[in-house]
Short mmCIF file of C-alpha atoms in Angstrom, two decimals:
data_model
loop_
_atom_site.label_atom_id
_atom_site.label_comp_id
_atom_site.label_asym_id
_atom_site.label_seq_id
_atom_site.Cartn_x
_atom_site.Cartn_y
_atom_site.Cartn_z
CA UNK J 622 205.18 186.09 -79.97
CA UNK J 623 205.86 184.89 -76.42
CA UNK J 624 207.76 181.65 -75.82
CA UNK J 625 207.14 179.17 -72.99
CA UNK J 626 209.84 176.58 -72.32
CA UNK J 627 208.67 173.30 -70.80
CA UNK J 628 211.08 170.67 -69.53
CA UNK J 629 209.76 167.13 -69.06
CA UNK J 630 207.96 164.28 -70.76
CA UNK J 631 205.09 163.43 -68.40
CA UNK J 632 201.41 163.84 -69.26
CA UNK J 633 201.17 167.20 -67.46
CA UNK J 634 204.02 168.68 -69.50
CA UNK J 635 202.52 167.29 -72.70
CA UNK J 636 199.07 168.74 -72.00
CA UNK J 637 200.55 172.11 -71.04
CA UNK J 638 202.45 172.18 -74.34
CA UNK J 639 199.43 171.16 -76.41
CA UNK J 640 197.07 173.65 -74.80
CA UNK J 641 199.58 176.53 -74.84
CA UNK J 642 200.18 175.92 -78.53
CA UNK J 643 196.50 176.65 -79.16
CA UNK J 644 196.82 180.16 -77.72
CA UNK J 645 197.35 183.11 -80.03
CA UNK J 646 200.87 184.51 -80.15
CA UNK J 647 202.35 181.69 -78.05
CA UNK J 648 205.14 179.32 -79.07
CA UNK J 649 206.28 176.36 -76.98
CA UNK J 650 209.73 174.83 -76.73
CA UNK J 651 209.32 171.35 -75.26
CA UNK J 652 212.45 169.65 -73.94
CA UNK J 653 212.55 165.86 -73.63
CA UNK J 654 215.95 164.20 -73.60
CA UNK J 655 214.45 160.74 -73.04
CA UNK J 656 213.58 158.40 -75.96
CA UNK J 657 209.92 158.12 -74.91
CA UNK J 658 206.95 160.22 -73.74
CA UNK J 659 204.54 159.96 -70.85
CA UNK J 660 206.83 158.77 -68.05
CA UNK J 661 205.42 155.49 -66.62
CA UNK J 662 202.14 155.99 -68.51
CA UNK J 663 203.93 155.01 -71.73
CA UNK J 664 203.65 151.35 -70.74
CA UNK J 665 205.57 148.67 -72.59
CA UNK J 666 205.14 146.36 -75.57
CA UNK J 667 205.59 142.65 -74.96
CA UNK J 668 204.87 139.93 -77.51
CA UNK J 669 203.22 142.50 -79.81
CA UNK J 670 200.82 143.57 -77.04
CA UNK J 671 200.54 146.94 -75.28
CA UNK J 672 200.77 146.61 -71.49
CA UNK J 673 200.39 149.20 -68.74
CA UNK J 674 202.73 149.47 -65.79
CA UNK J 675 200.19 148.22 -63.28
CA UNK J 676 196.77 149.56 -62.42
CA UNK J 677 196.50 152.76 -64.45
CA UNK J 678 192.91 153.94 -64.82
CA UNK J 679 190.85 157.12 -65.03
CA UNK J 680 189.11 158.16 -61.82
CA UNK J 681 186.29 160.59 -62.60
CA UNK J 682 184.58 160.39 -59.18
CA UNK J 683 185.00 162.96 -56.42
CA UNK J 684 182.78 164.11 -53.55
CA UNK J 685 183.76 167.75 -54.11
CA UNK J 686 183.36 167.82 -57.90
CA UNK J 687 182.17 171.25 -59.05
CA UNK J 688 181.42 171.80 -62.72
CA UNK J 689 181.60 175.58 -62.21
CA UNK J 690 185.15 175.63 -60.83
CA UNK J 691 187.50 177.93 -62.74
CA UNK J 692 190.85 176.38 -63.66
CA UNK J 693 192.60 179.56 -62.51
CA UNK J 694 191.48 178.80 -58.93
CA UNK J 695 193.29 175.43 -58.78
CA UNK J 696 195.81 175.15 -55.96
CA UNK J 697 198.02 172.05 -55.82
CA UNK J 698 198.91 172.82 -52.19
CA UNK J 699 195.29 172.34 -51.11
CA UNK J 700 194.68 168.66 -50.47
CA UNK J 701 192.44 167.06 -53.13
CA UNK J 702 191.70 170.43 -54.71
CA UNK J 703 191.87 168.53 -58.00
CA UNK J 704 188.59 166.87 -56.99
CA UNK J 705 186.72 170.08 -57.88
CA UNK J 706 187.68 169.57 -61.53
CA UNK J 707 186.81 165.92 -62.17
CA UNK J 708 183.98 166.77 -64.57
CA UNK J 709 186.32 169.03 -66.53
CA UNK J 710 189.02 166.34 -66.56
CA UNK J 711 186.55 163.77 -67.84
CA UNK J 712 185.37 166.09 -70.62
CA UNK J 713 188.97 166.76 -71.66
CA UNK J 714 189.93 163.07 -71.71
CA UNK J 715 186.80 161.93 -73.56
CA UNK J 716 187.60 164.36 -76.37
CA UNK J 717 190.90 162.51 -76.83
CA UNK J 718 190.19 158.89 -75.95
CA UNK J 719 187.20 156.54 -75.99
CA UNK J 720 186.69 155.19 -72.46
CA UNK J 721 184.32 152.77 -70.74
CA UNK J 722 183.35 152.39 -67.09
CA UNK J 723 184.94 149.29 -65.56
CA UNK J 724 183.30 146.77 -63.25
CA UNK J 725 183.81 147.23 -59.51
CA UNK J 726 187.32 146.03 -58.59
CA UNK J 727 187.55 142.77 -56.65
CA UNK J 728 189.56 141.58 -53.65
CA UNK J 729 190.93 138.11 -52.98
CA UNK J 730 190.86 137.23 -49.30
CA UNK J 731 191.00 133.82 -47.61
CA UNK J 732 190.54 131.91 -50.90
CA UNK J 733 187.43 133.87 -51.92
CA UNK J 734 186.52 136.86 -54.09
CA UNK J 735 184.73 139.96 -52.74
CA UNK J 736 184.15 143.52 -53.89
CA UNK J 737 187.29 145.48 -53.06
CA UNK J 738 187.72 147.00 -49.59
CA UNK J 739 191.11 148.62 -50.22
CA UNK J 740 190.36 151.36 -52.74
CA UNK J 741 186.89 150.71 -54.21
CA UNK J 742 185.08 151.61 -50.93
CA UNK J 743 183.16 148.35 -50.64
CA UNK J 744 182.50 147.11 -47.09
CA UNK J 745 180.78 143.86 -48.13
CA UNK J 746 183.69 141.76 -46.86
CA UNK J 747 182.87 142.63 -43.24
CA UNK J 748 179.64 140.64 -43.17
CA UNK J 749 181.36 137.61 -44.70
CA UNK J 750 183.91 137.26 -41.91
CA UNK J 751 183.43 134.47 -39.31
CA UNK J 752 180.92 135.28 -36.59
CA UNK J 753 183.49 135.30 -33.79
CA UNK J 754 185.63 137.70 -35.84
CA UNK J 755 182.64 139.96 -36.45
CA UNK J 756 181.91 139.98 -32.72
CA UNK J 757 185.49 141.05 -31.93
CA UNK J 758 185.37 143.77 -34.61
CA UNK J 759 182.10 145.15 -33.18
CA UNK J 760 183.57 145.28 -29.65
CA UNK J 761 186.67 147.11 -30.89
CA UNK J 762 184.71 149.58 -33.04
CA UNK J 763 182.40 150.48 -30.16
CA UNK J 764 185.41 151.43 -28.08
CA UNK J 765 186.94 153.36 -30.98
CA UNK J 766 183.72 155.31 -31.64
CA UNK J 767 183.25 156.09 -27.93
CA UNK J 768 186.80 157.45 -27.62
CA UNK J 769 186.64 159.67 -30.75
CA UNK J 770 190.34 160.52 -30.50
CA UNK J 771 192.39 163.19 -32.27
CA UNK J 772 193.33 160.49 -34.81
CA UNK J 773 189.73 160.15 -36.02
CA UNK J 774 189.60 160.07 -39.84
CA UNK J 775 187.67 163.36 -39.93
CA UNK J 776 190.83 165.13 -38.75
CA UNK J 777 192.46 164.39 -42.08
CA UNK J 778 190.40 167.20 -43.63
CA UNK J 779 191.28 169.55 -40.77
CA UNK J 780 194.96 168.56 -40.91
CA UNK J 781 195.17 168.68 -37.12
CA UNK J 782 198.69 168.55 -35.68
CA UNK J 783 198.09 165.14 -34.05
CA UNK J 784 196.85 163.61 -37.30
CA UNK J 785 199.57 165.16 -39.46
CA UNK J 786 202.31 163.84 -37.17
CA UNK J 787 200.83 160.32 -36.98
CA UNK J 788 201.71 157.37 -39.19
CA UNK J 789 199.31 155.13 -41.11
CA UNK J 790 199.71 152.21 -38.70
CA UNK J 791 198.55 154.30 -35.74
CA UNK J 792 195.70 155.99 -37.59
CA UNK J 793 194.45 152.76 -39.13
CA UNK J 794 194.14 151.06 -35.73
CA UNK J 795 192.60 154.21 -34.23
CA UNK J 796 189.80 154.14 -36.84
CA UNK J 797 189.44 150.53 -37.97
CA UNK J 798 190.34 148.73 -34.76
CA UNK J 799 193.19 146.26 -34.41
CA UNK J 800 191.26 143.31 -35.85
CA UNK J 801 190.34 144.88 -39.22
CA UNK J 802 193.80 146.42 -39.46
CA UNK J 803 195.58 143.11 -38.93
CA UNK J 804 193.19 141.09 -41.12
CA UNK J 805 193.06 143.34 -44.18
CA UNK J 806 195.35 146.36 -44.08
CA UNK J 807 198.63 145.23 -42.47
CA UNK J 808 198.99 142.17 -44.77
CA UNK J 809 198.58 144.39 -47.83
CA UNK J 810 201.15 146.87 -46.49
CA UNK J 811 203.62 144.04 -45.93
CA UNK J 812 203.14 142.79 -49.48
CA UNK J 813 203.60 146.20 -51.08
CA UNK J 814 206.28 147.65 -48.81
CA UNK J 815 207.84 144.56 -47.19
CA UNK J 816 206.82 145.96 -43.77
CA UNK J 817 203.58 146.94 -42.05
CA UNK J 818 205.22 149.76 -40.08
CA UNK J 819 207.01 151.82 -42.71
CA UNK J 820 206.34 155.15 -40.94
CA UNK J 821 204.07 156.26 -43.76
CA UNK J 822 202.52 159.66 -43.16
CA UNK J 823 198.87 159.07 -42.29
CA UNK J 824 197.69 162.09 -44.22
CA UNK J 825 199.07 160.54 -47.42
CA UNK J 826 197.64 157.06 -46.85
CA UNK J 827 196.08 156.92 -50.33
CA UNK J 828 199.41 157.12 -52.16
CA UNK J 829 200.28 153.48 -51.27
CA UNK J 830 196.60 152.57 -51.86
CA UNK J 831 195.56 152.21 -48.20
CA UNK J 832 191.98 152.98 -47.09
CA UNK J 833 190.88 155.10 -44.14
CA UNK J 834 187.25 154.67 -43.12
CA UNK J 835 185.31 156.42 -40.38
CA UNK J 836 184.81 153.95 -37.48
CA UNK J 837 181.12 154.94 -37.36
CA UNK J 838 180.73 153.84 -40.97
CA UNK J 839 182.35 150.48 -40.24
CA UNK J 840 180.28 149.91 -37.10
CA UNK J 841 177.06 150.72 -38.95
CA UNK J 842 177.62 147.66 -41.15
CA UNK J 843 176.87 145.51 -38.12
CA UNK J 844 174.40 147.65 -36.17
CA UNK J 845 171.22 149.41 -37.28
CA UNK J 846 171.04 151.15 -40.62
CA UNK J 847 174.15 150.58 -42.73
CA UNK J 848 175.84 153.71 -44.03
CA UNK J 849 176.19 153.36 -47.78
CA UNK J 850 179.29 154.76 -49.47
CA UNK J 851 179.04 156.05 -53.02
CA UNK J 852 180.92 153.70 -55.29
CA UNK J 853 183.79 155.24 -57.25
CA UNK J 854 183.41 155.08 -61.01
CA UNK J 855 186.62 154.09 -62.73
CA UNK J 856 187.15 154.22 -66.51
CA UNK J 857 189.59 152.72 -68.97
CA UNK J 858 190.37 153.18 -72.70
CA UNK J 859 188.33 150.90 -74.97
CA UNK J 860 191.42 150.18 -77.08
CA UNK J 861 192.85 148.05 -74.25
CA UNK J 862 195.86 150.06 -73.09
CA UNK J 863 196.27 153.35 -71.26
CA UNK J 864 199.17 154.71 -73.32
CA UNK J 865 196.73 155.57 -76.13
CA UNK J 866 196.43 158.90 -74.29
CA UNK J 867 200.17 159.44 -74.61
CA UNK J 868 200.14 158.46 -78.30
CA UNK J 869 197.36 160.99 -79.01
CA UNK J 870 199.16 163.82 -77.22
CA UNK J 871 202.50 162.90 -78.85
CA UNK J 872 200.91 162.99 -82.30
CA UNK J 873 199.45 166.45 -81.63
CA UNK J 874 202.79 167.72 -80.33
CA UNK J 875 204.76 166.43 -83.32
CA UNK J 876 202.29 167.93 -85.81
CA UNK J 877 201.93 171.35 -84.18
CA UNK J 878 203.72 174.22 -85.95
CA UNK J 879 203.75 176.09 -82.64
CA UNK J 880 205.69 173.47 -80.65
CA UNK J 881 209.43 173.13 -81.12
CA UNK J 882 210.72 169.79 -79.89
CA UNK J 883 214.19 169.71 -78.34
CA UNK J 884 215.94 166.45 -77.45
CA UNK J 885 219.10 168.13 -76.18
CA UNK J 886 220.45 167.14 -72.80
CA UNK J 887 220.11 170.02 -70.35
CA UNK J 888 223.44 170.51 -68.63
CA UNK J 889 222.53 173.41 -66.37
CA UNK J 890 219.81 175.93 -65.55
CA UNK J 891 220.88 179.39 -64.40
CA UNK J 892 218.64 182.28 -63.28
CA UNK J 893 220.01 185.66 -64.41
CA UNK J 894 218.76 187.64 -61.37
CA UNK J 895 216.33 189.58 -63.60
CA UNK J 896 213.47 187.10 -63.48
CA UNK J 897 214.67 185.10 -66.47
CA UNK J 898 216.52 181.78 -66.82
CA UNK J 899 219.31 180.48 -69.05
CA UNK J 900 219.07 176.84 -70.20
CA UNK J 901 222.55 175.51 -70.97
CA UNK J 902 222.64 172.77 -73.61
CA UNK J 903 225.66 171.00 -75.06
CA UNK J 904 226.16 173.42 -77.98
CA UNK J 905 224.13 176.48 -77.03
CA UNK J 906 222.47 178.41 -74.26
CA UNK J 907 218.80 179.35 -74.53
CA UNK J 908 217.43 182.42 -72.77
CA UNK J 909 214.01 181.67 -71.32
CA UNK J 910 211.40 184.21 -70.23
CA UNK J 911 209.05 181.53 -68.89
CA UNK J 912 210.42 178.15 -67.81
CA UNK J 913 208.21 175.27 -66.64
CA UNK J 914 209.81 172.31 -64.86
CA UNK J 915 207.71 169.15 -64.56
CA UNK J 916 210.19 166.62 -63.13
CA UNK J 917 211.49 165.78 -59.66
CA UNK J 918 212.62 168.70 -57.48
CA UNK J 919 215.96 167.12 -56.55
CA UNK J 920 216.89 166.81 -60.24
CA UNK J 921 216.00 170.46 -60.80
CA UNK J 922 218.16 171.52 -57.87
CA UNK J 923 221.15 169.68 -59.28
CA UNK J 924 220.63 171.35 -62.66
CA UNK J 925 220.62 174.64 -60.76
CA UNK J 926 224.04 173.82 -59.28
CA UNK J 927 222.85 172.85 -55.80
CA UNK J 928 225.19 169.85 -55.66
CA UNK J 929 224.39 168.75 -52.12
CA UNK J 930 221.08 167.28 -53.28
CA UNK J 931 221.43 163.58 -54.09
CA UNK J 932 218.85 161.90 -56.35
CA UNK J 933 219.23 158.64 -54.42
CA UNK J 934 218.19 160.26 -51.14
CA UNK J 935 214.50 160.02 -52.08
CA UNK J 936 213.00 156.62 -51.34
CA UNK J 937 210.77 155.28 -54.10
CA UNK J 938 208.66 152.16 -54.23
CA UNK J 939 210.12 149.19 -56.16
CA UNK J 940 207.58 147.09 -58.08
CA UNK J 941 207.88 143.94 -60.17
CA UNK J 942 205.51 143.92 -63.16
CA UNK J 943 204.63 140.63 -64.82
CA UNK J 944 202.96 140.85 -68.24
CA UNK J 945 200.88 137.77 -68.94
CA UNK J 946 198.94 136.78 -72.05
CA UNK J 947 196.27 134.10 -71.59
CA UNK J 948 193.82 132.40 -73.95
CA UNK J 949 190.56 134.11 -73.00
CA UNK J 950 188.65 130.87 -73.34
CA UNK J 951 190.90 129.38 -70.63
CA UNK J 952 190.22 132.20 -68.15
CA UNK J 953 188.33 130.89 -65.11
CA UNK J 954 187.68 134.20 -63.33
CA UNK J 955 186.71 137.56 -64.85
CA UNK J 956 187.62 140.77 -63.02
CA UNK J 957 188.72 144.30 -63.83
CA UNK J 958 191.22 144.85 -61.01
CA UNK J 959 192.03 142.40 -58.25
CA UNK J 960 193.60 143.31 -54.91
CA UNK J 961 195.23 140.29 -53.26
CA UNK J 962 195.39 140.33 -49.47
CA UNK J 963 196.54 136.78 -48.71
CA UNK J 964 200.22 136.80 -47.76
CA UNK J 965 200.90 133.28 -48.99
CA UNK J 966 200.44 134.68 -52.50
CA UNK J 967 202.96 136.99 -54.18
CA UNK J 968 200.79 139.48 -56.14
CA UNK J 969 199.34 142.45 -54.32
CA UNK J 970 197.37 143.53 -57.38
CA UNK J 971 196.40 142.22 -60.81
CA UNK J 972 194.84 144.23 -63.64
CA UNK J 973 192.95 142.60 -66.48
CA UNK J 974 193.44 145.20 -69.22
CA UNK J 975 191.27 143.30 -71.70
CA UNK J 976 188.31 143.04 -69.34
CA UNK J 977 188.73 146.69 -68.25
CA UNK J 978 188.43 147.81 -71.88
CA UNK J 979 185.14 145.95 -72.34
CA UNK J 980 186.48 144.25 -75.47
CA UNK J 981 186.05 140.64 -76.55
CA UNK J 982 189.50 139.43 -77.54
CA UNK J 983 190.88 135.94 -78.07
CA UNK J 984 193.80 136.84 -75.81
CA UNK J 985 193.53 138.39 -72.35
CA UNK J 986 196.26 140.70 -71.02
CA UNK J 987 197.03 140.62 -67.29
CA UNK J 988 199.50 142.82 -65.41
CA UNK J 989 200.62 141.29 -62.11
CA UNK J 990 202.25 143.53 -59.50
CA UNK J 991 204.36 142.29 -56.59
CA UNK J 992 207.29 143.33 -54.45
CA UNK J 993 210.51 142.40 -56.33
CA UNK J 994 212.33 141.47 -53.12
CA UNK J 995 209.58 139.02 -52.21
CA UNK J 996 209.60 137.60 -55.76
CA UNK J 997 213.34 136.92 -55.53
CA UNK J 998 213.01 135.42 -52.05
CA UNK J 999 210.32 133.07 -53.32
CA UNK J 1000 211.59 132.16 -56.79
CA UNK J 1001 215.23 133.22 -56.92
CA UNK J 1002 216.78 135.47 -59.56
CA UNK J 1003 216.43 133.19 -62.60
CA UNK J 1004 213.71 134.62 -64.91
CA UNK J 1005 212.34 131.17 -65.80
CA UNK J 1006 211.77 130.33 -62.13
CA UNK J 1007 210.06 133.68 -61.61
CA UNK J 1008 207.75 133.03 -64.59
CA UNK J 1009 206.78 129.66 -63.12
CA UNK J 1010 206.09 131.27 -59.74
CA UNK J 1011 203.81 133.93 -61.23
CA UNK J 1012 201.89 131.32 -63.24
CA UNK J 1013 201.51 129.12 -60.15
CA UNK J 1014 200.08 132.09 -58.27
CA UNK J 1015 197.52 132.64 -61.03
CA UNK J 1016 196.49 129.00 -60.63
CA UNK J 1017 196.19 129.36 -56.84
CA UNK J 1018 194.08 132.49 -57.36
CA UNK J 1019 191.72 130.39 -59.51
CA UNK J 1020 192.31 132.69 -62.51
CA UNK J 1021 193.54 129.81 -64.66
CA UNK J 1022 193.41 126.06 -64.15
CA UNK J 1023 196.69 124.93 -65.68
CA UNK J 1024 199.94 126.53 -66.82
CA UNK J 1025 199.36 125.79 -70.50
CA UNK J 1026 196.62 128.48 -70.55
CA UNK J 1027 199.46 131.04 -70.59
CA UNK J 1028 200.87 132.02 -73.98
CA UNK J 1029 203.41 134.56 -72.81
CA UNK J 1030 204.88 135.92 -69.60
CA UNK J 1031 207.63 138.49 -69.11
CA UNK J 1032 208.79 140.48 -66.10
CA UNK J 1033 210.16 143.97 -65.62
CA UNK J 1034 211.53 145.02 -62.24
CA UNK J 1035 211.37 148.77 -61.69
CA UNK J 1036 213.45 149.89 -58.73
CA UNK J 1037 211.86 153.33 -58.41
CA UNK J 1038 208.20 154.10 -59.09
CA UNK J 1039 206.20 156.44 -56.82
CA UNK J 1040 207.74 158.46 -54.01
CA UNK J 1041 207.08 156.61 -50.71
CA UNK J 1042 205.11 159.02 -48.48
CA UNK J 1043 207.14 158.51 -45.32
CA UNK J 1044 208.40 161.13 -42.88
CA UNK J 1045 211.92 161.15 -44.30
CA UNK J 1046 210.73 161.81 -47.85
CA UNK J 1047 208.31 164.46 -46.63
CA UNK J 1048 211.08 166.33 -44.80
CA UNK J 1049 213.32 166.11 -47.88
CA UNK J 1050 210.58 167.44 -50.14
CA UNK J 1051 209.82 170.32 -47.78
CA UNK J 1052 213.51 171.25 -47.82
CA UNK J 1053 213.58 171.17 -51.63
CA UNK J 1054 210.32 173.09 -51.89
CA UNK J 1055 211.45 175.85 -49.53
CA UNK J 1056 214.69 176.42 -51.43
CA UNK J 1057 212.99 176.42 -54.84
CA UNK J 1058 210.22 178.74 -53.65
CA UNK J 1059 212.57 181.31 -52.15
CA UNK J 1060 215.75 181.21 -54.24
CA UNK J 1061 214.36 180.11 -57.62
CA UNK J 1062 210.83 181.46 -57.67
CA UNK J 1063 211.09 182.46 -61.35
CA UNK J 1064 210.85 178.78 -62.34
CA UNK J 1065 207.28 177.54 -62.78
CA UNK J 1066 206.87 174.08 -61.25
CA UNK J 1067 204.36 171.30 -61.78
CA UNK J 1068 203.98 167.59 -61.01
CA UNK J 1069 206.38 165.98 -58.54
CA UNK J 1070 208.31 169.22 -58.05
CA UNK J 1071 205.21 171.24 -57.09
CA UNK J 1072 203.70 169.29 -54.21
CA UNK J 1073 204.52 166.18 -52.20
CA UNK J 1074 201.38 164.33 -53.26
CA UNK J 1075 200.00 166.10 -56.36
CA UNK J 1076 201.18 163.30 -58.60
CA UNK J 1077 198.03 161.49 -59.74
CA UNK J 1078 196.97 161.38 -63.39
CA UNK J 1079 194.18 163.83 -62.58
CA UNK J 1080 196.63 166.21 -60.89
CA UNK J 1081 198.87 166.14 -63.94
CA UNK J 1082 195.97 166.78 -66.31
CA UNK J 1083 194.61 169.75 -64.38
CA UNK J 1084 198.10 171.16 -63.79
CA UNK J 1085 198.76 171.06 -67.54
CA UNK J 1086 195.49 172.90 -68.18
CA UNK J 1087 196.24 175.34 -65.37
CA UNK J 1088 199.68 176.18 -66.79
CA UNK J 1089 198.12 176.86 -70.21
CA UNK J 1090 195.41 179.04 -68.67
CA UNK J 1091 197.82 181.06 -66.56
CA UNK J 1092 200.72 181.56 -68.96
CA UNK J 1093 199.07 181.45 -72.36
#
């Protein structure tokens, strides 16, 4: 019987373990030294309620979906290659979890609600702008379309040198015009990242949830026949919290006779120059024929003895999560996900988990996301003052009328969430990737150690299935 060793606790590692355990003559050793499973997808429990860490949903829509794609052909290094497998991903998830399609996400701009422009591909907001603003946008877009520069959004697919070297600020203005950029995109960037010029790599604009539209598509909303974009179809578990997926996988792992769980701390990983790897634990050393690493590459390098790599060198996005329980009957505005553009308001995004699930509950669960630095600047460091500030923002957003509609509010500040896709981080990752690929090629990598941007839920799911297909 062959043995596959998997190190990590994220959903990709869990799926790889589950699917490998179903293969004949395969045993899995799954190492997780942390007290929980699923990384950030595990969520949290506040006031007896399950909350997600922000907007965590299933995205089953892709323009290049191909139901005939073979898992063995998946390549994480090819941008959005995961899109070919969305039908397969949906089938896999729906066998584990009951899901429902959510309503189109909304956007709050200038004291009004619209369908979301930022990630739900709705352009309806453009025709609701003041006439003089529309006129300026049309003039700018005509110039942009006529110039058709090397920063045109179509060059993202081609990965032209000019586009790859550009930042999101430059590319956004080159495609959307300065007016749209400064009205809708720059304010959102400032709220999420505390700056609108963070030198984000343009090719990775979707990681911090920024849109990139063709200028021709934008201009068509004002002139002639409007180009219609297919609306993404987002789904969410009917139980009301995303971590149900993690609970299902955890239960399967714990009950499988072919998965050995190890909670030992891994002190070192040492290749033996014969294609195998030794895993040094506190009281023993395990010889591994096939080792899968699913965590960050800099952590792996330190386990391998490459001491010059510092975990703190990688810049990650800090987010403040507020978990709010409201009497449903007191809710003034229903929405699935709300993107907040207005800079006088703290939240950049709010998720209504209860509404997303399609359930009718007496209590509604909201998760409010904002930049922790901006929260402290506005409300100070005292938790009670921060609670009051969040509630006041919900009132200003017309979600509730008065503070007594709120039954519970708590806040968790997470200093490091997703890897910020800026030039510095990209250079660091490329350095890590080159060393791991050349010097430590016997280690199988997935997730954040495999590719700079292959970190979405869908990427993790298909990578887990790919590992099981290839090494089972």
